[in-house]
Coordinates of N, CA and C in Angstrom, one line a residue:
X174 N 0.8 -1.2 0.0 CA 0.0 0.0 0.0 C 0.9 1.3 0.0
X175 N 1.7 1.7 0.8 CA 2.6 2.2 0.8 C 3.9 2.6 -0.6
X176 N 4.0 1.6 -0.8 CA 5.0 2.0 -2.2 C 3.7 2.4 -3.0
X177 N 2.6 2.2 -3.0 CA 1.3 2.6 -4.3 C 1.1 4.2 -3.6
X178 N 0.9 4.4 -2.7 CA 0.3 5.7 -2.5 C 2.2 6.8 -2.5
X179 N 3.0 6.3 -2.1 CA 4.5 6.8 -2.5 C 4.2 7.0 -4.6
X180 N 3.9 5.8 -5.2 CA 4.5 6.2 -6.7 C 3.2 7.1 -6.9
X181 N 2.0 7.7 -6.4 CA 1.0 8.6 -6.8 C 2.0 10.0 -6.3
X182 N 2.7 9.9 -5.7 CA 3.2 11.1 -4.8 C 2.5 12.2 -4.3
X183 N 1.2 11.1 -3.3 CA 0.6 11.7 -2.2 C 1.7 12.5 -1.0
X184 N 1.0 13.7 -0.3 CA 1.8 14.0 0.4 C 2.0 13.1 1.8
X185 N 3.0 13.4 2.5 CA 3.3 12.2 3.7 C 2.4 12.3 4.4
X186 N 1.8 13.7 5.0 CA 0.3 13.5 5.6 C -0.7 12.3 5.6
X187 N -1.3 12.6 4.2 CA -1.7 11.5 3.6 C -1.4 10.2 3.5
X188 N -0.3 9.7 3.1 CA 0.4 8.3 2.8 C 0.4 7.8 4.8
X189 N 0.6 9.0 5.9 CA 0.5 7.5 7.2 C -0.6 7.7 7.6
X190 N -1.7 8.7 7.1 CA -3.0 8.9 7.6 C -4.0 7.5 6.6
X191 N -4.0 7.4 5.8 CA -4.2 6.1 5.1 C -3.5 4.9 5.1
X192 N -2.0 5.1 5.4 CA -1.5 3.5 6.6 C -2.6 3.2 8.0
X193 N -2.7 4.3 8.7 CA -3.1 4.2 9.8 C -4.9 3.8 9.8
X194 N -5.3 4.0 8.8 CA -7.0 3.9 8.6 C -7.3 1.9 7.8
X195 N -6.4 1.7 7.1 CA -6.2 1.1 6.6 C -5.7 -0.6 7.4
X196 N -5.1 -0.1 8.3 CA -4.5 -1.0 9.6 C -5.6 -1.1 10.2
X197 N -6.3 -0.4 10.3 CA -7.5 -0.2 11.1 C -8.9 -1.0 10.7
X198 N -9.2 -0.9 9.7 CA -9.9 -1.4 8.9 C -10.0 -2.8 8.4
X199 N -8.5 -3.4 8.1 CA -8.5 -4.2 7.9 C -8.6 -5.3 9.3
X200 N -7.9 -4.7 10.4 CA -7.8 -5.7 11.8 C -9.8 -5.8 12.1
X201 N -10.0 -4.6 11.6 CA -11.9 -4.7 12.4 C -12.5 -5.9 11.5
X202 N -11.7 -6.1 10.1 CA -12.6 -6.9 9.1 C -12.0 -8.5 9.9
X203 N -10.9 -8.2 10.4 CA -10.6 -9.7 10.5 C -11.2 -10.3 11.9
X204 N -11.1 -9.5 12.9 CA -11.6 -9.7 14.2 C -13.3 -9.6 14.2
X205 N -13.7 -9.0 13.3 CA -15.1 -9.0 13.9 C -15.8 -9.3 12.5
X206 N -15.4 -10.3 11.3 CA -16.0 -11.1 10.8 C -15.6 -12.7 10.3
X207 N -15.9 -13.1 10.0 CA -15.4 -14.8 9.8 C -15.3 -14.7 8.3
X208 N -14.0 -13.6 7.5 CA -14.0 -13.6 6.2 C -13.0 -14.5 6.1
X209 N -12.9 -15.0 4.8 CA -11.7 -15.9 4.3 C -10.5 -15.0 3.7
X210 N -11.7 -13.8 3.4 CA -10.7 -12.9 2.2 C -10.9 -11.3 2.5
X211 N -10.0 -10.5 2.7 CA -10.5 -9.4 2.7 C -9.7 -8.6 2.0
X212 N -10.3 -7.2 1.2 CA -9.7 -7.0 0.8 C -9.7 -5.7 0.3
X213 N -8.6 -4.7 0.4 CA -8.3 -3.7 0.5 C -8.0 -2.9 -1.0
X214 N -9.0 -1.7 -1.3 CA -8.8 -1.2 -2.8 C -8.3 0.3 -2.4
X215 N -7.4 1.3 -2.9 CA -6.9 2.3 -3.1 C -7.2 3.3 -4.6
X216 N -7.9 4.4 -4.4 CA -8.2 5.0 -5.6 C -7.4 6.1 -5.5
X217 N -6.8 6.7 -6.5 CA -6.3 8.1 -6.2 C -7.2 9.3 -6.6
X218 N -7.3 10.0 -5.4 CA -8.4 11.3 -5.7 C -7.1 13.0 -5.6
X219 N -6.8 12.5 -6.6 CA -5.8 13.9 -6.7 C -4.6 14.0 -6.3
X220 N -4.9 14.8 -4.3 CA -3.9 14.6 -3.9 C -4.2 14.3 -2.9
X221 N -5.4 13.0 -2.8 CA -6.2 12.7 -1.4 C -6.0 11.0 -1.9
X222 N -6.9 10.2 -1.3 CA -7.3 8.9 -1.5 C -8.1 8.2 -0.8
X223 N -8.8 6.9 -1.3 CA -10.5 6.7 -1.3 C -9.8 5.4 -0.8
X224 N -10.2 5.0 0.4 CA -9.7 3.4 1.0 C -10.9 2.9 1.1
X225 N -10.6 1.4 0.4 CA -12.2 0.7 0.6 C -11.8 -0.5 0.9
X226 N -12.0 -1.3 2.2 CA -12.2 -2.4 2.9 C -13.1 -3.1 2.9
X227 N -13.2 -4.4 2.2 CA -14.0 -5.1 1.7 C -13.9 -6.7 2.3
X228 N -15.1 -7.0 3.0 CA -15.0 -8.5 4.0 C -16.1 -9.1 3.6
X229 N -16.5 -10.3 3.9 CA -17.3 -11.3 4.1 C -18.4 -11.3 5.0
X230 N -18.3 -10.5 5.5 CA -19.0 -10.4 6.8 C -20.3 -10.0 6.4
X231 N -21.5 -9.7 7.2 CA -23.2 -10.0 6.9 C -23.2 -8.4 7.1
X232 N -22.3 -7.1 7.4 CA -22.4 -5.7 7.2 C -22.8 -5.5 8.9
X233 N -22.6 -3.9 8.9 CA -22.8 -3.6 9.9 C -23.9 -3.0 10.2
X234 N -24.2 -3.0 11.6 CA -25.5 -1.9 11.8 C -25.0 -0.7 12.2
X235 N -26.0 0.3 11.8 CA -25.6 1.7 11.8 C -24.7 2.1 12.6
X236 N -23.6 2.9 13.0 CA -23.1 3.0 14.0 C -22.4 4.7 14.0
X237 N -22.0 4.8 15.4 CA -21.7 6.1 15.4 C -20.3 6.3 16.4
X238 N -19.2 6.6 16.1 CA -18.2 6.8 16.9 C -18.5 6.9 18.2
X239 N -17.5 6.4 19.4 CA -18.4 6.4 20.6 C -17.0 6.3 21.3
X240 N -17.5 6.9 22.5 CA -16.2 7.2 23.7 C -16.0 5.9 24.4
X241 N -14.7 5.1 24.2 CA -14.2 3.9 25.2 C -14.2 4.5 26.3
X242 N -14.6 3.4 27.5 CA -14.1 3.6 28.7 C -12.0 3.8 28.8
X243 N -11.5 4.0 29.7 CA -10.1 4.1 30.0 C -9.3 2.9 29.7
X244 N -10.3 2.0 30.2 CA -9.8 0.9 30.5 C -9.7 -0.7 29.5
X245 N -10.7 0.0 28.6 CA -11.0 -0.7 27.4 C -9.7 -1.0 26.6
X246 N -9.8 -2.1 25.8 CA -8.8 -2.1 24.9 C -9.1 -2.2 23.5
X247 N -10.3 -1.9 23.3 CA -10.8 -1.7 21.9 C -11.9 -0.6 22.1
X248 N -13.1 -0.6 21.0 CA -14.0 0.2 20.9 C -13.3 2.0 20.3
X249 N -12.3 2.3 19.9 CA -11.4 3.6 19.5 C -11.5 3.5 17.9
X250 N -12.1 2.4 17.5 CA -12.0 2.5 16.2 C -12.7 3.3 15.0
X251 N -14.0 3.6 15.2 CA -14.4 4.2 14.7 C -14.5 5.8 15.1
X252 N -14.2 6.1 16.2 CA -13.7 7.5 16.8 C -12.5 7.9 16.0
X253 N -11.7 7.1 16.0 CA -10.4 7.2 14.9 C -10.5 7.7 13.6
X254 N -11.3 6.8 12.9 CA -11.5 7.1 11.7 C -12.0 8.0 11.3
X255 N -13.2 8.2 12.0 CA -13.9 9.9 12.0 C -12.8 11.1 12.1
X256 N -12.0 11.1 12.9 CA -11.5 12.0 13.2 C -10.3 12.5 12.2
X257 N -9.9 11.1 11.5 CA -8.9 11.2 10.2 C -9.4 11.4 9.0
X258 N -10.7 10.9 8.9 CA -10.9 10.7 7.0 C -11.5 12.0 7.1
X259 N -11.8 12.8 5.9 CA -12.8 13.7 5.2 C -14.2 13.1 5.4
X260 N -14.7 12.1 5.3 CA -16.0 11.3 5.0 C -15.4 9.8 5.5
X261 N -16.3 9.3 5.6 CA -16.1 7.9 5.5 C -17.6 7.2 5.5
X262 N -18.0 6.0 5.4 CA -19.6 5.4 5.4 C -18.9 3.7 5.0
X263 N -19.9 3.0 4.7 CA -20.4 1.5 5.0 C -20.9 1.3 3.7
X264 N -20.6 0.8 2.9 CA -21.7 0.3 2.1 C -22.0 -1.0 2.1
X265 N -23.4 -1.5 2.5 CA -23.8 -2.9 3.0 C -23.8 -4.1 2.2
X266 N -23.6 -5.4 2.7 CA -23.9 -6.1 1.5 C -25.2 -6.3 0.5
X267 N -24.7 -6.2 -0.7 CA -26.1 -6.5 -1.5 C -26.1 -7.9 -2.2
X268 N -26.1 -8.0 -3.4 CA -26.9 -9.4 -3.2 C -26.3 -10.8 -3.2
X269 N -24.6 -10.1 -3.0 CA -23.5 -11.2 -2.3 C -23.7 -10.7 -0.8
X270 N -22.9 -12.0 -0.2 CA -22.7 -11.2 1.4 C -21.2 -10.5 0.9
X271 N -21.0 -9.8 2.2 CA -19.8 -8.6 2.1 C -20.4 -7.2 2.3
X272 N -19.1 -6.8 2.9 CA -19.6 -5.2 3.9 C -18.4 -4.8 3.4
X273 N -18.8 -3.2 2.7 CA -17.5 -2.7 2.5 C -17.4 -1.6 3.4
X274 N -16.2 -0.9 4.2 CA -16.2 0.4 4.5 C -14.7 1.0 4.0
X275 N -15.5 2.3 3.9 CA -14.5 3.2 2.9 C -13.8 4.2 3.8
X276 N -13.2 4.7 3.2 CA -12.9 6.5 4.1 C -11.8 7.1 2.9
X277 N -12.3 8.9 3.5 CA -11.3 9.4 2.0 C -10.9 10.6 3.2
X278 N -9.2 10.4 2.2 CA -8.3 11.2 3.2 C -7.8 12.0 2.2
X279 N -7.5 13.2 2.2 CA -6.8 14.7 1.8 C -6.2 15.4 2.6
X280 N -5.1 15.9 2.0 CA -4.7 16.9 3.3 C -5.6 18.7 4.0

């Protein structure tokens, strides 16, 4: 991912702000679905980029960034991503199973 968003010559902002969404995204698809396959697409939007994480999983229900306890060791994930991407959303499975979620980053 990294050498692809390097040969677009995104700025570095960008390139570990979409490492870091992307790490993210993918650990949620593995831990919290029973995919075989998941899998990660990269578009270039200029001088931004469009991450789309794509699983097996039956999709999610609506959801809204939300404050962990202190003590917690998860639940920060979607507070994260909010706070990094421009946009981000879910697009649900349709008439395969599979749940995609996206997020688009710019400086």
């Amino acid at each position: 991912m990294r050498t692809r968003l390097d040969h677009w010559g995104l700025p570095e902002s960008v390139r570990d702000t979409a490492q870091l969404v992307v790490s993210e995204l993918v650990t949620n698809a593995v831990l919290h679905t029973r995919s075989d396959r998941v899998v990660c697409w990269l578009v270039s939007q200029g001088r931004g980029v469009r991450v789309e994480v794509t699983d097996q999983g039956p999709g999610m229900a609506p959801r809204v960034p939300r404050q962990a306890s202190s003590e917690a060791e998860g639940g920060r994930g979607l507070m994260l991503l909010d706070s990094l991407a421009v946009r981000w959303g879910v697009i649900p499975p349709g008439h395969v199973s599979g749940c995609t979620v996206w997020a688009e980053i710019h400086p």
